[in-house]
Amino acid sequence: MKIEFIGPPVLAEDGGVFYAAKLDGETLLCHFSYEALEDVDPDTVQGDAATLFQKHQLKLLSIAEKKIRDGHAHDGQIQIFSNDLLL
């Protein structure tokens, strides 16, 4: 399984962030909910989704990679929610 995060971060209609990846050469869209972006660092001052994503990009992409490797990608997309931060 080859995973490559290619980005860039794009704001989603629900206030979260989409980030493109390649999974074995096929496009996979990673969706990070706004709640996950807020909860990734509860001690930080809340901000816009793009800023929160960029500040914690490595941690968030690591969580997305784990979910992908665990087989949670469906229909070319993976969803990352607050409860995934506990993984």
PDB file of C-alpha atoms in Angstrom:
ATOM      1  CA  MET A   1       0.000   0.000   0.000  1.00  0.00           C
ATOM      2  CA  LYS A   2       1.518   3.293  -1.143  1.00  0.00           C
ATOM      3  CA  ILE A   3       0.086   6.490   0.338  1.00  0.00           C
ATOM      4  CA  GLU A   4       1.191   9.922  -0.802  1.00  0.00           C
ATOM      5  CA  PHE A   5      -0.359  13.138   0.553  1.00  0.00           C
ATOM      6  CA  ILE A   6      -0.362  15.698  -2.235  1.00  0.00           C
ATOM      7  CA  GLY A   7      -2.669  18.467  -0.951  1.00  0.00           C
ATOM      8  CA  PRO A   8      -3.204  21.355  -0.980  1.00  0.00           C
ATOM      9  CA  PRO A   9      -5.686  21.979   1.849  1.00  0.00           C
ATOM     10  CA  VAL A  10      -9.044  23.204   0.549  1.00  0.00           C
ATOM     11  CA  LEU A  11     -11.866  24.537   2.708  1.00  0.00           C
ATOM     12  CA  ALA A  12     -14.923  22.287   2.718  1.00  0.00           C
ATOM     13  CA  GLU A  13     -18.516  23.548   2.673  1.00  0.00           C
ATOM     14  CA  ASP A  14     -19.035  22.282   6.246  1.00  0.00           C
ATOM     15  CA  GLY A  15     -16.132  24.354   7.596  1.00  0.00           C
ATOM     16  CA  GLY A  16     -13.631  21.506   7.588  1.00  0.00           C
ATOM     17  CA  VAL A  17     -10.719  20.862   5.251  1.00  0.00           C
ATOM     18  CA  PHE A  18     -10.200  18.536   2.293  1.00  0.00           C
ATOM     19  CA  TYR A  19      -6.679  17.285   1.578  1.00  0.00           C
ATOM     20  CA  ALA A  20      -5.885  15.155  -1.467  1.00  0.00           C
ATOM     21  CA  ALA A  21      -3.858  11.968  -1.303  1.00  0.00           C
ATOM     22  CA  LYS A  22      -2.880   9.160  -3.658  1.00  0.00           C
ATOM     23  CA  LEU A  23      -3.522   5.595  -2.564  1.00  0.00           C
ATOM     24  CA  ASP A  24      -1.746   3.146  -4.861  1.00  0.00           C
ATOM     25  CA  GLY A  25      -1.937   5.789  -7.602  1.00  0.00           C
ATOM     26  CA  GLU A  26      -5.663   6.502  -7.162  1.00  0.00           C
ATOM     27  CA  THR A  27      -6.938   9.836  -5.841  1.00  0.00           C
ATOM     28  CA  LEU A  28      -8.259   9.751  -2.293  1.00  0.00           C
ATOM     29  CA  LEU A  29      -9.853  12.784  -0.658  1.00  0.00           C
ATOM     30  CA  CYS A  30      -9.249  13.172   3.073  1.00  0.00           C
ATOM     31  CA  HIS A  31     -11.918  15.191   4.869  1.00  0.00           C
ATOM     32  CA  PHE A  32     -11.045  16.645   8.264  1.00  0.00           C
ATOM     33  CA  SER A  33     -14.138  17.883  10.108  1.00  0.00           C
ATOM     34  CA  TYR A  34     -13.993  21.326  11.692  1.00  0.00           C
ATOM     35  CA  GLU A  35     -14.581  19.692  15.074  1.00  0.00           C
ATOM     36  CA  ALA A  36     -11.493  17.520  14.580  1.00  0.00           C
ATOM     37  CA  LEU A  37      -9.491  20.613  13.675  1.00  0.00           C
ATOM     38  CA  GLU A  38     -10.709  22.369  16.834  1.00  0.00           C
ATOM     39  CA  ASP A  39     -10.065  19.350  19.050  1.00  0.00           C
ATOM     40  CA  VAL A  40      -6.596  18.445  17.789  1.00  0.00           C
ATOM     41  CA  ASP A  41      -5.170  21.001  20.236  1.00  0.00           C
ATOM     42  CA  PRO A  42      -7.841  21.981  22.776  1.00  0.00           C
ATOM     43  CA  ASP A  43      -5.553  24.504  24.494  1.00  0.00           C
ATOM     44  CA  THR A  44      -5.091  26.626  21.392  1.00  0.00           C
ATOM     45  CA  VAL A  45      -7.195  29.640  20.517  1.00  0.00           C
ATOM     46  CA  GLN A  46      -9.777  28.713  17.908  1.00  0.00           C
ATOM     47  CA  GLY A  47      -9.171  29.971  14.411  1.00  0.00           C
ATOM     48  CA  ASP A  48     -10.103  29.365  10.852  1.00  0.00           C
ATOM     49  CA  ALA A  49      -9.948  25.804   9.523  1.00  0.00           C
ATOM     50  CA  ALA A  50      -6.995  26.410   7.192  1.00  0.00           C
ATOM     51  CA  THR A  51      -4.845  27.827   9.992  1.00  0.00           C
ATOM     52  CA  LEU A  52      -5.770  25.014  12.380  1.00  0.00           C
ATOM     53  CA  PHE A  53      -4.993  22.428   9.702  1.00  0.00           C
ATOM     54  CA  GLN A  54      -1.621  23.948   8.810  1.00  0.00           C
ATOM     55  CA  LYS A  55      -0.604  24.226  12.462  1.00  0.00           C
ATOM     56  CA  HIS A  56      -1.289  20.511  13.078  1.00  0.00           C
ATOM     57  CA  GLN A  57      -0.835  19.118   9.570  1.00  0.00           C
ATOM     58  CA  LEU A  58       1.678  16.393  10.455  1.00  0.00           C
ATOM     59  CA  LYS A  59      -0.443  15.001  13.280  1.00  0.00           C
ATOM     60  CA  LEU A  60      -3.643  15.153  11.213  1.00  0.00           C
ATOM     61  CA  LEU A  61      -2.077  13.461   8.200  1.00  0.00           C
ATOM     62  CA  SER A  62      -0.648  10.784  10.486  1.00  0.00           C
ATOM     63  CA  ILE A  63      -4.166  10.059  11.752  1.00  0.00           C
ATOM     64  CA  ALA A  64      -5.473   9.958   8.174  1.00  0.00           C
ATOM     65  CA  GLU A  65      -2.687   7.558   7.182  1.00  0.00           C
ATOM     66  CA  LYS A  66      -3.562   5.211  10.043  1.00  0.00           C
ATOM     67  CA  LYS A  67      -7.242   5.203   9.044  1.00  0.00           C
ATOM     68  CA  ILE A  68      -6.298   4.508   5.421  1.00  0.00           C
ATOM     69  CA  ARG A  69      -3.994   1.633   6.416  1.00  0.00           C
ATOM     70  CA  ASP A  70      -6.758   0.238   8.644  1.00  0.00           C
ATOM     71  CA  GLY A  71      -9.080   0.110   5.609  1.00  0.00           C
ATOM     72  CA  HIS A  72     -11.472   2.954   6.413  1.00  0.00           C
ATOM     73  CA  ALA A  73     -11.353   4.629   2.978  1.00  0.00           C
ATOM     74  CA  HIS A  74     -14.580   4.259   0.985  1.00  0.00           C
ATOM     75  CA  ASP A  75     -15.659   5.606  -2.393  1.00  0.00           C
ATOM     76  CA  GLY A  76     -12.433   7.582  -2.838  1.00  0.00           C
ATOM     77  CA  GLN A  77     -12.756   9.409   0.481  1.00  0.00           C
ATOM     78  CA  ILE A  78     -11.841   9.114   4.129  1.00  0.00           C
ATOM     79  CA  GLN A  79     -13.436  11.051   6.990  1.00  0.00           C
ATOM     80  CA  ILE A  80     -11.501  12.233  10.047  1.00  0.00           C
ATOM     81  CA  PHE A  81     -13.625  13.241  13.047  1.00  0.00           C
ATOM     82  CA  SER A  82     -12.844  14.251  16.645  1.00  0.00           C
ATOM     83  CA  ASN A  83     -13.073  10.680  17.915  1.00  0.00           C
ATOM     84  CA  ASP A  84     -10.306   9.690  15.478  1.00  0.00           C
ATOM     85  CA  LEU A  85      -7.865  11.908  17.383  1.00  0.00           C
ATOM     86  CA  LEU A  86      -7.780   9.238  20.092  1.00  0.00           C
ATOM     87  CA  LEU A  87      -6.256   6.644  17.712  1.00  0.00           C
TER      88      LEU A  87
END
